[in-house]
Amino acid sequence: MKSLPYFCRGEVVRGFGRGSKELGIPTANFPDSVVDNLPADIGTGIYYGWACFGNGDVYKMVMSIGWNPYYKNKKKSMETHIIHKFKEDFYGETLSVVMVGYIRPERTFSSLEALIAAINSDIEEAKMQLELPEHRKLRDDNFFTSRTSSSSASPPSTASTSQTIINGH
């Protein structure tokens, strides 16, 4: 995956409504415009990295990219679980993420409990990986403090680091 780390930003939109309710693992979802602009070498699966809302603090995150085989989604999605407890939802806020590494391919599960166990394992793997110095330094990247007034996606900035910026307005 030559495109990692991958930087992207977009407005949080309503997802499938099951992250918090059914799984107890809330997610912030990107709009189709962000999902559709992923580089070809970033395939479906589970990733880890850093994320923040607006100008807020930067937290560890795990992200599912794909069709979520357990739920048989018809639409590809990018669902970000930020490893922090928030009191409020963030619909309409700007979510900025840097995808740092890959954990595993997406797959189906025999039960909801097995899916939840796998997600919790992914969270623990992300926590460990993000403590490595080469991953930890990305938490302080200028991307999280820079903002743009652009309202459309910008082209990749280099071959190894891409940046999609969606204003959402």
mmCIF file with all atom_site columns, C-alpha atoms in Angstrom:
data_model
loop_
_atom_site.group_PDB
_atom_site.id
_atom_site.type_symbol
_atom_site.label_atom_id
_atom_site.label_alt_id
_atom_site.label_comp_id
_atom_site.label_asym_id
_atom_site.label_entity_id
_atom_site.label_seq_id
_atom_site.pdbx_PDB_ins_code
_atom_site.Cartn_x
_atom_site.Cartn_y
_atom_site.Cartn_z
_atom_site.occupancy
_atom_site.B_iso_or_equiv
_atom_site.pdbx_formal_charge
_atom_site.auth_seq_id
_atom_site.auth_comp_id
_atom_site.auth_asym_id
_atom_site.auth_atom_id
_atom_site.pdbx_PDB_model_num
ATOM 1   C CA . MET A 1 1   ? 0.000   0.000   0.000  1.00 0.00 ? 1   MET A CA 1
ATOM 2   C CA . LYS A 1 2   ? 2.121   2.774   -1.358 1.00 0.00 ? 2   LYS A CA 1
ATOM 3   C CA . SER A 1 3   ? -0.541  5.364   -0.501 1.00 0.00 ? 3   SER A CA 1
ATOM 4   C CA . LEU A 1 4   ? -0.100  4.972   3.273  1.00 0.00 ? 4   LEU A CA 1
ATOM 5   C CA . PRO A 1 5   ? -0.041  7.137   5.191  1.00 0.00 ? 5   PRO A CA 1
ATOM 6   C CA . TYR A 1 6   ? -3.203  8.507   3.606  1.00 0.00 ? 6   TYR A CA 1
ATOM 7   C CA . PHE A 1 7   ? -4.661  11.815  4.748  1.00 0.00 ? 7   PHE A CA 1
ATOM 8   C CA . CYS A 1 8   ? -8.322  12.658  4.232  1.00 0.00 ? 8   CYS A CA 1
ATOM 9   C CA . ARG A 1 9   ? -10.909 15.054  5.559  1.00 0.00 ? 9   ARG A CA 1
ATOM 10  C CA . GLY A 1 10  ? -14.656 15.315  5.201  1.00 0.00 ? 10  GLY A CA 1
ATOM 11  C CA . GLU A 1 11  ? -17.943 16.132  6.839  1.00 0.00 ? 11  GLU A CA 1
ATOM 12  C CA . VAL A 1 12  ? -19.354 13.478  9.183  1.00 0.00 ? 12  VAL A CA 1
ATOM 13  C CA . VAL A 1 13  ? -22.563 12.047  7.703  1.00 0.00 ? 13  VAL A CA 1
ATOM 14  C CA . ARG A 1 14  ? -25.157 9.638   9.062  1.00 0.00 ? 14  ARG A CA 1
ATOM 15  C CA . GLY A 1 15  ? -24.189 6.027   8.538  1.00 0.00 ? 15  GLY A CA 1
ATOM 16  C CA . PHE A 1 16  ? -26.209 2.870   8.889  1.00 0.00 ? 16  PHE A CA 1
ATOM 17  C CA . GLY A 1 17  ? -27.231 3.614   12.484 1.00 0.00 ? 17  GLY A CA 1
ATOM 18  C CA . ARG A 1 18  ? -25.791 0.468   14.015 1.00 0.00 ? 18  ARG A CA 1
ATOM 19  C CA . GLY A 1 19  ? -22.325 1.429   15.318 1.00 0.00 ? 19  GLY A CA 1
ATOM 20  C CA . SER A 1 20  ? -23.511 2.828   18.627 1.00 0.00 ? 20  SER A CA 1
ATOM 21  C CA . LYS A 1 21  ? -26.873 1.119   18.865 1.00 0.00 ? 21  LYS A CA 1
ATOM 22  C CA . GLU A 1 22  ? -26.152 -2.455  17.821 1.00 0.00 ? 22  GLU A CA 1
ATOM 23  C CA . LEU A 1 23  ? -22.415 -2.783  18.369 1.00 0.00 ? 23  LEU A CA 1
ATOM 24  C CA . GLY A 1 24  ? -21.744 -0.330  21.196 1.00 0.00 ? 24  GLY A CA 1
ATOM 25  C CA . ILE A 1 25  ? -18.857 0.960   19.046 1.00 0.00 ? 25  ILE A CA 1
ATOM 26  C CA . PRO A 1 26  ? -19.792 4.394   17.641 1.00 0.00 ? 26  PRO A CA 1
ATOM 27  C CA . THR A 1 27  ? -18.417 5.419   14.256 1.00 0.00 ? 27  THR A CA 1
ATOM 28  C CA . ALA A 1 28  ? -18.081 8.638   12.296 1.00 0.00 ? 28  ALA A CA 1
ATOM 29  C CA . ASN A 1 29  ? -18.798 8.121   8.615  1.00 0.00 ? 29  ASN A CA 1
ATOM 30  C CA . PHE A 1 30  ? -17.386 9.910   5.589  1.00 0.00 ? 30  PHE A CA 1
ATOM 31  C CA . PRO A 1 31  ? -19.556 10.999  2.648  1.00 0.00 ? 31  PRO A CA 1
ATOM 32  C CA . ASP A 1 32  ? -19.397 9.142   -0.679 1.00 0.00 ? 32  ASP A CA 1
ATOM 33  C CA . SER A 1 33  ? -17.200 11.898  -2.142 1.00 0.00 ? 33  SER A CA 1
ATOM 34  C CA . VAL A 1 34  ? -14.371 10.908  0.229  1.00 0.00 ? 34  VAL A CA 1
ATOM 35  C CA . VAL A 1 35  ? -14.910 7.145   -0.187 1.00 0.00 ? 35  VAL A CA 1
ATOM 36  C CA . ASP A 1 36  ? -14.947 7.456   -3.981 1.00 0.00 ? 36  ASP A CA 1
ATOM 37  C CA . ASN A 1 37  ? -11.583 9.280   -4.010 1.00 0.00 ? 37  ASN A CA 1
ATOM 38  C CA . LEU A 1 38  ? -9.560  6.614   -2.189 1.00 0.00 ? 38  LEU A CA 1
ATOM 39  C CA . PRO A 1 39  ? -6.411  5.572   -4.086 1.00 0.00 ? 39  PRO A CA 1
ATOM 40  C CA . ALA A 1 40  ? -6.759  2.245   -5.896 1.00 0.00 ? 40  ALA A CA 1
ATOM 41  C CA . ASP A 1 41  ? -4.151  0.536   -3.705 1.00 0.00 ? 41  ASP A CA 1
ATOM 42  C CA . ILE A 1 42  ? -6.120  1.212   -0.514 1.00 0.00 ? 42  ILE A CA 1
ATOM 43  C CA . GLY A 1 43  ? -8.397  -1.788  -0.607 1.00 0.00 ? 43  GLY A CA 1
ATOM 44  C CA . THR A 1 44  ? -11.177 -2.867  1.679  1.00 0.00 ? 44  THR A CA 1
ATOM 45  C CA . GLY A 1 45  ? -10.275 -3.874  5.196  1.00 0.00 ? 45  GLY A CA 1
ATOM 46  C CA . ILE A 1 46  ? -9.493  -2.569  8.643  1.00 0.00 ? 46  ILE A CA 1
ATOM 47  C CA . TYR A 1 47  ? -6.966  0.243   9.100  1.00 0.00 ? 47  TYR A CA 1
ATOM 48  C CA . TYR A 1 48  ? -5.559  2.187   12.036 1.00 0.00 ? 48  TYR A CA 1
ATOM 49  C CA . GLY A 1 49  ? -4.396  5.755   12.414 1.00 0.00 ? 49  GLY A CA 1
ATOM 50  C CA . TRP A 1 50  ? -5.125  9.147   13.942 1.00 0.00 ? 50  TRP A CA 1
ATOM 51  C CA . ALA A 1 51  ? -8.253  11.322  13.817 1.00 0.00 ? 51  ALA A CA 1
ATOM 52  C CA . CYS A 1 52  ? -9.740  14.552  15.091 1.00 0.00 ? 52  CYS A CA 1
ATOM 53  C CA . PHE A 1 53  ? -12.955 16.539  14.804 1.00 0.00 ? 53  PHE A CA 1
ATOM 54  C CA . GLY A 1 54  ? -12.620 20.169  13.770 1.00 0.00 ? 54  GLY A CA 1
ATOM 55  C CA . ASN A 1 55  ? -9.697  21.725  15.622 1.00 0.00 ? 55  ASN A CA 1
ATOM 56  C CA . GLY A 1 56  ? -10.001 19.266  18.503 1.00 0.00 ? 56  GLY A CA 1
ATOM 57  C CA . ASP A 1 57  ? -7.571  16.829  20.048 1.00 0.00 ? 57  ASP A CA 1
ATOM 58  C CA . VAL A 1 58  ? -6.068  14.048  17.928 1.00 0.00 ? 58  VAL A CA 1
ATOM 59  C CA . TYR A 1 59  ? -6.988  10.493  18.983 1.00 0.00 ? 59  TYR A CA 1
ATOM 60  C CA . LYS A 1 60  ? -6.164  6.953   17.926 1.00 0.00 ? 60  LYS A CA 1
ATOM 61  C CA . MET A 1 61  ? -8.677  5.385   15.556 1.00 0.00 ? 61  MET A CA 1
ATOM 62  C CA . VAL A 1 62  ? -9.594  2.244   13.648 1.00 0.00 ? 62  VAL A CA 1
ATOM 63  C CA . MET A 1 63  ? -11.431 2.413   10.339 1.00 0.00 ? 63  MET A CA 1
ATOM 64  C CA . SER A 1 64  ? -13.410 -0.094  8.331  1.00 0.00 ? 64  SER A CA 1
ATOM 65  C CA . ILE A 1 65  ? -13.355 0.435   4.569  1.00 0.00 ? 65  ILE A CA 1
ATOM 66  C CA . GLY A 1 66  ? -15.666 -1.673  2.448  1.00 0.00 ? 66  GLY A CA 1
ATOM 67  C CA . TRP A 1 67  ? -19.039 -3.328  2.336  1.00 0.00 ? 67  TRP A CA 1
ATOM 68  C CA . ASN A 1 68  ? -19.095 -4.906  5.805  1.00 0.00 ? 68  ASN A CA 1
ATOM 69  C CA . PRO A 1 69  ? -19.873 -8.495  4.741  1.00 0.00 ? 69  PRO A CA 1
ATOM 70  C CA . TYR A 1 70  ? -21.665 -9.319  8.017  1.00 0.00 ? 70  TYR A CA 1
ATOM 71  C CA . TYR A 1 71  ? -24.304 -6.704  7.139  1.00 0.00 ? 71  TYR A CA 1
ATOM 72  C CA . LYS A 1 72  ? -24.138 -7.257  3.360  1.00 0.00 ? 72  LYS A CA 1
ATOM 73  C CA . ASN A 1 73  ? -23.947 -3.529  2.605  1.00 0.00 ? 73  ASN A CA 1
ATOM 74  C CA . LYS A 1 74  ? -24.761 -2.458  -0.944 1.00 0.00 ? 74  LYS A CA 1
ATOM 75  C CA . LYS A 1 75  ? -22.620 0.693   -0.655 1.00 0.00 ? 75  LYS A CA 1
ATOM 76  C CA . LYS A 1 76  ? -18.916 0.985   0.144  1.00 0.00 ? 76  LYS A CA 1
ATOM 77  C CA . SER A 1 77  ? -18.246 3.000   3.293  1.00 0.00 ? 77  SER A CA 1
ATOM 78  C CA . MET A 1 78  ? -15.473 4.428   5.464  1.00 0.00 ? 78  MET A CA 1
ATOM 79  C CA . GLU A 1 79  ? -16.487 4.058   9.115  1.00 0.00 ? 79  GLU A CA 1
ATOM 80  C CA . THR A 1 80  ? -14.107 5.554   11.678 1.00 0.00 ? 80  THR A CA 1
ATOM 81  C CA . HIS A 1 81  ? -14.161 4.528   15.331 1.00 0.00 ? 81  HIS A CA 1
ATOM 82  C CA . ILE A 1 82  ? -12.215 7.043   17.389 1.00 0.00 ? 82  ILE A CA 1
ATOM 83  C CA . ILE A 1 83  ? -10.707 5.400   20.465 1.00 0.00 ? 83  ILE A CA 1
ATOM 84  C CA . HIS A 1 84  ? -12.091 7.907   22.942 1.00 0.00 ? 84  HIS A CA 1
ATOM 85  C CA . LYS A 1 85  ? -15.434 8.354   24.695 1.00 0.00 ? 85  LYS A CA 1
ATOM 86  C CA . PHE A 1 86  ? -17.373 11.382  23.463 1.00 0.00 ? 86  PHE A CA 1
ATOM 87  C CA . LYS A 1 87  ? -20.587 12.700  24.991 1.00 0.00 ? 87  LYS A CA 1
ATOM 88  C CA . GLU A 1 88  ? -22.053 13.997  21.737 1.00 0.00 ? 88  GLU A CA 1
ATOM 89  C CA . ASP A 1 89  ? -22.476 13.101  18.083 1.00 0.00 ? 89  ASP A CA 1
ATOM 90  C CA . PHE A 1 90  ? -20.457 14.877  15.422 1.00 0.00 ? 90  PHE A CA 1
ATOM 91  C CA . TYR A 1 91  ? -22.809 14.976  12.430 1.00 0.00 ? 91  TYR A CA 1
ATOM 92  C CA . GLY A 1 92  ? -21.861 17.913  10.214 1.00 0.00 ? 92  GLY A CA 1
ATOM 93  C CA . GLU A 1 93  ? -18.442 18.357  11.873 1.00 0.00 ? 93  GLU A CA 1
ATOM 94  C CA . THR A 1 94  ? -15.224 18.033  9.887  1.00 0.00 ? 94  THR A CA 1
ATOM 95  C CA . LEU A 1 95  ? -13.397 14.765  10.534 1.00 0.00 ? 95  LEU A CA 1
ATOM 96  C CA . SER A 1 96  ? -9.691  14.649  9.669  1.00 0.00 ? 96  SER A CA 1
ATOM 97  C CA . VAL A 1 97  ? -7.889  11.298  9.615  1.00 0.00 ? 97  VAL A CA 1
ATOM 98  C CA . VAL A 1 98  ? -4.529  9.880   8.677  1.00 0.00 ? 98  VAL A CA 1
ATOM 99  C CA . MET A 1 99  ? -4.618  6.178   7.886  1.00 0.00 ? 99  MET A CA 1
ATOM 100 C CA . VAL A 1 100 ? -1.270  4.806   9.023  1.00 0.00 ? 100 VAL A CA 1
ATOM 101 C CA . GLY A 1 101 ? -1.455  1.032   8.672  1.00 0.00 ? 101 GLY A CA 1
ATOM 102 C CA . TYR A 1 102 ? -3.493  -2.018  7.748  1.00 0.00 ? 102 TYR A CA 1
ATOM 103 C CA . ILE A 1 103 ? -4.775  -4.601  10.248 1.00 0.00 ? 103 ILE A CA 1
ATOM 104 C CA . ARG A 1 104 ? -6.756  -7.190  8.276  1.00 0.00 ? 104 ARG A CA 1
ATOM 105 C CA . PRO A 1 105 ? -9.123  -7.791  5.373  1.00 0.00 ? 105 PRO A CA 1
ATOM 106 C CA . GLU A 1 106 ? -12.847 -7.391  5.946  1.00 0.00 ? 106 GLU A CA 1
ATOM 107 C CA . ARG A 1 107 ? -14.726 -10.636 6.412  1.00 0.00 ? 107 ARG A CA 1
ATOM 108 C CA . THR A 1 108 ? -18.077 -11.941 7.539  1.00 0.00 ? 108 THR A CA 1
ATOM 109 C CA . PHE A 1 109 ? -18.740 -13.377 10.985 1.00 0.00 ? 109 PHE A CA 1
ATOM 110 C CA . SER A 1 110 ? -20.935 -16.169 12.275 1.00 0.00 ? 110 SER A CA 1
ATOM 111 C CA . SER A 1 111 ? -22.540 -13.953 14.932 1.00 0.00 ? 111 SER A CA 1
ATOM 112 C CA . LEU A 1 112 ? -22.826 -10.390 16.161 1.00 0.00 ? 112 LEU A CA 1
ATOM 113 C CA . GLU A 1 113 ? -20.742 -11.380 19.197 1.00 0.00 ? 113 GLU A CA 1
ATOM 114 C CA . ALA A 1 114 ? -17.918 -12.633 16.943 1.00 0.00 ? 114 ALA A CA 1
ATOM 115 C CA . LEU A 1 115 ? -18.001 -9.344  14.990 1.00 0.00 ? 115 LEU A CA 1
ATOM 116 C CA . ILE A 1 116 ? -17.814 -7.291  18.202 1.00 0.00 ? 116 ILE A CA 1
ATOM 117 C CA . ALA A 1 117 ? -14.922 -9.446  19.477 1.00 0.00 ? 117 ALA A CA 1
ATOM 118 C CA . ALA A 1 118 ? -13.019 -8.896  16.203 1.00 0.00 ? 118 ALA A CA 1
ATOM 119 C CA . ILE A 1 119 ? -13.587 -5.115  16.358 1.00 0.00 ? 119 ILE A CA 1
ATOM 120 C CA . ASN A 1 120 ? -12.338 -5.033  19.949 1.00 0.00 ? 120 ASN A CA 1
ATOM 121 C CA . SER A 1 121 ? -9.260  -7.009  18.884 1.00 0.00 ? 121 SER A CA 1
ATOM 122 C CA . ASP A 1 122 ? -8.703  -4.504  16.041 1.00 0.00 ? 122 ASP A CA 1
ATOM 123 C CA . ILE A 1 123 ? -8.912  -1.654  18.573 1.00 0.00 ? 123 ILE A CA 1
ATOM 124 C CA . GLU A 1 124 ? -6.254  -3.288  20.769 1.00 0.00 ? 124 GLU A CA 1
ATOM 125 C CA . GLU A 1 125 ? -3.993  -3.872  17.739 1.00 0.00 ? 125 GLU A CA 1
ATOM 126 C CA . ALA A 1 126 ? -4.394  -0.215  16.709 1.00 0.00 ? 126 ALA A CA 1
ATOM 127 C CA . LYS A 1 127 ? -3.499  0.998   20.205 1.00 0.00 ? 127 LYS A CA 1
ATOM 128 C CA . MET A 1 128 ? -0.278  -1.042  20.149 1.00 0.00 ? 128 MET A CA 1
ATOM 129 C CA . GLN A 1 129 ? 0.757   -0.103  16.601 1.00 0.00 ? 129 GLN A CA 1
ATOM 130 C CA . LEU A 1 130 ? 0.159   3.597   17.174 1.00 0.00 ? 130 LEU A CA 1
ATOM 131 C CA . GLU A 1 131 ? 2.605   3.622   20.088 1.00 0.00 ? 131 GLU A CA 1
ATOM 132 C CA . LEU A 1 132 ? 5.468   2.850   17.675 1.00 0.00 ? 132 LEU A CA 1
ATOM 133 C CA . PRO A 1 133 ? 7.574   6.020   17.164 1.00 0.00 ? 133 PRO A CA 1
ATOM 134 C CA . GLU A 1 134 ? 7.160   5.991   13.363 1.00 0.00 ? 134 GLU A CA 1
ATOM 135 C CA . HIS A 1 135 ? 3.354   5.978   13.772 1.00 0.00 ? 135 HIS A CA 1
ATOM 136 C CA . ARG A 1 136 ? 3.149   8.191   16.860 1.00 0.00 ? 136 ARG A CA 1
ATOM 137 C CA . LYS A 1 137 ? 4.844   11.111  15.063 1.00 0.00 ? 137 LYS A CA 1
ATOM 138 C CA . LEU A 1 138 ? 1.920   11.391  12.621 1.00 0.00 ? 138 LEU A CA 1
ATOM 139 C CA . ARG A 1 139 ? -0.352  12.446  15.496 1.00 0.00 ? 139 ARG A CA 1
ATOM 140 C CA . ASP A 1 140 ? 1.434   15.805  15.402 1.00 0.00 ? 140 ASP A CA 1
ATOM 141 C CA . ASP A 1 141 ? 1.310   16.232  11.611 1.00 0.00 ? 141 ASP A CA 1
ATOM 142 C CA . ASN A 1 142 ? 0.482   19.727  10.321 1.00 0.00 ? 142 ASN A CA 1
ATOM 143 C CA . PHE A 1 143 ? -2.528  18.189  8.568  1.00 0.00 ? 143 PHE A CA 1
ATOM 144 C CA . PHE A 1 144 ? -4.437  18.221  11.868 1.00 0.00 ? 144 PHE A CA 1
ATOM 145 C CA . THR A 1 145 ? -3.872  21.932  12.426 1.00 0.00 ? 145 THR A CA 1
ATOM 146 C CA . SER A 1 146 ? -4.177  23.132  8.823  1.00 0.00 ? 146 SER A CA 1
ATOM 147 C CA . ARG A 1 147 ? -7.533  23.957  7.306  1.00 0.00 ? 147 ARG A CA 1
ATOM 148 C CA . THR A 1 148 ? -8.526  24.908  3.793  1.00 0.00 ? 148 THR A CA 1
ATOM 149 C CA . SER A 1 149 ? -11.395 26.841  2.283  1.00 0.00 ? 149 SER A CA 1
ATOM 150 C CA . SER A 1 150 ? -11.461 24.560  -0.749 1.00 0.00 ? 150 SER A CA 1
ATOM 151 C CA . SER A 1 151 ? -14.824 22.963  -1.402 1.00 0.00 ? 151 SER A CA 1
ATOM 152 C CA . SER A 1 152 ? -13.605 20.223  -3.703 1.00 0.00 ? 152 SER A CA 1
ATOM 153 C CA . ALA A 1 153 ? -11.135 17.384  -3.557 1.00 0.00 ? 153 ALA A CA 1
ATOM 154 C CA . SER A 1 154 ? -7.541  18.306  -4.217 1.00 0.00 ? 154 SER A CA 1
ATOM 155 C CA . PRO A 1 155 ? -5.213  16.061  -6.203 1.00 0.00 ? 155 PRO A CA 1
ATOM 156 C CA . PRO A 1 156 ? -2.709  13.826  -4.404 1.00 0.00 ? 156 PRO A CA 1
ATOM 157 C CA . SER A 1 157 ? 0.232   15.845  -3.146 1.00 0.00 ? 157 SER A CA 1
ATOM 158 C CA . THR A 1 158 ? 2.856   13.111  -3.638 1.00 0.00 ? 158 THR A CA 1
ATOM 159 C CA . ALA A 1 159 ? 3.017   9.489   -4.695 1.00 0.00 ? 159 ALA A CA 1
ATOM 160 C CA . SER A 1 160 ? 3.264   8.288   -1.094 1.00 0.00 ? 160 SER A CA 1
ATOM 161 C CA . THR A 1 161 ? 0.955   10.762  0.631  1.00 0.00 ? 161 THR A CA 1
ATOM 162 C CA . SER A 1 162 ? -2.418  11.793  -0.736 1.00 0.00 ? 162 SER A CA 1
ATOM 163 C CA . GLN A 1 163 ? -4.774  14.351  0.659  1.00 0.00 ? 163 GLN A CA 1
ATOM 164 C CA . THR A 1 164 ? -8.462  14.696  -0.005 1.00 0.00 ? 164 THR A CA 1
ATOM 165 C CA . ILE A 1 165 ? -10.068 17.804  1.417  1.00 0.00 ? 165 ILE A CA 1
ATOM 166 C CA . ILE A 1 166 ? -13.819 18.164  1.410  1.00 0.00 ? 166 ILE A CA 1
ATOM 167 C CA . ASN A 1 167 ? -15.273 21.245  3.034  1.00 0.00 ? 167 ASN A CA 1
ATOM 168 C CA . GLY A 1 168 ? -18.789 19.879  3.287  1.00 0.00 ? 168 GLY A CA 1
ATOM 169 C CA . HIS A 1 169 ? -20.529 23.194  2.605  1.00 0.00 ? 169 HIS A CA 1
#
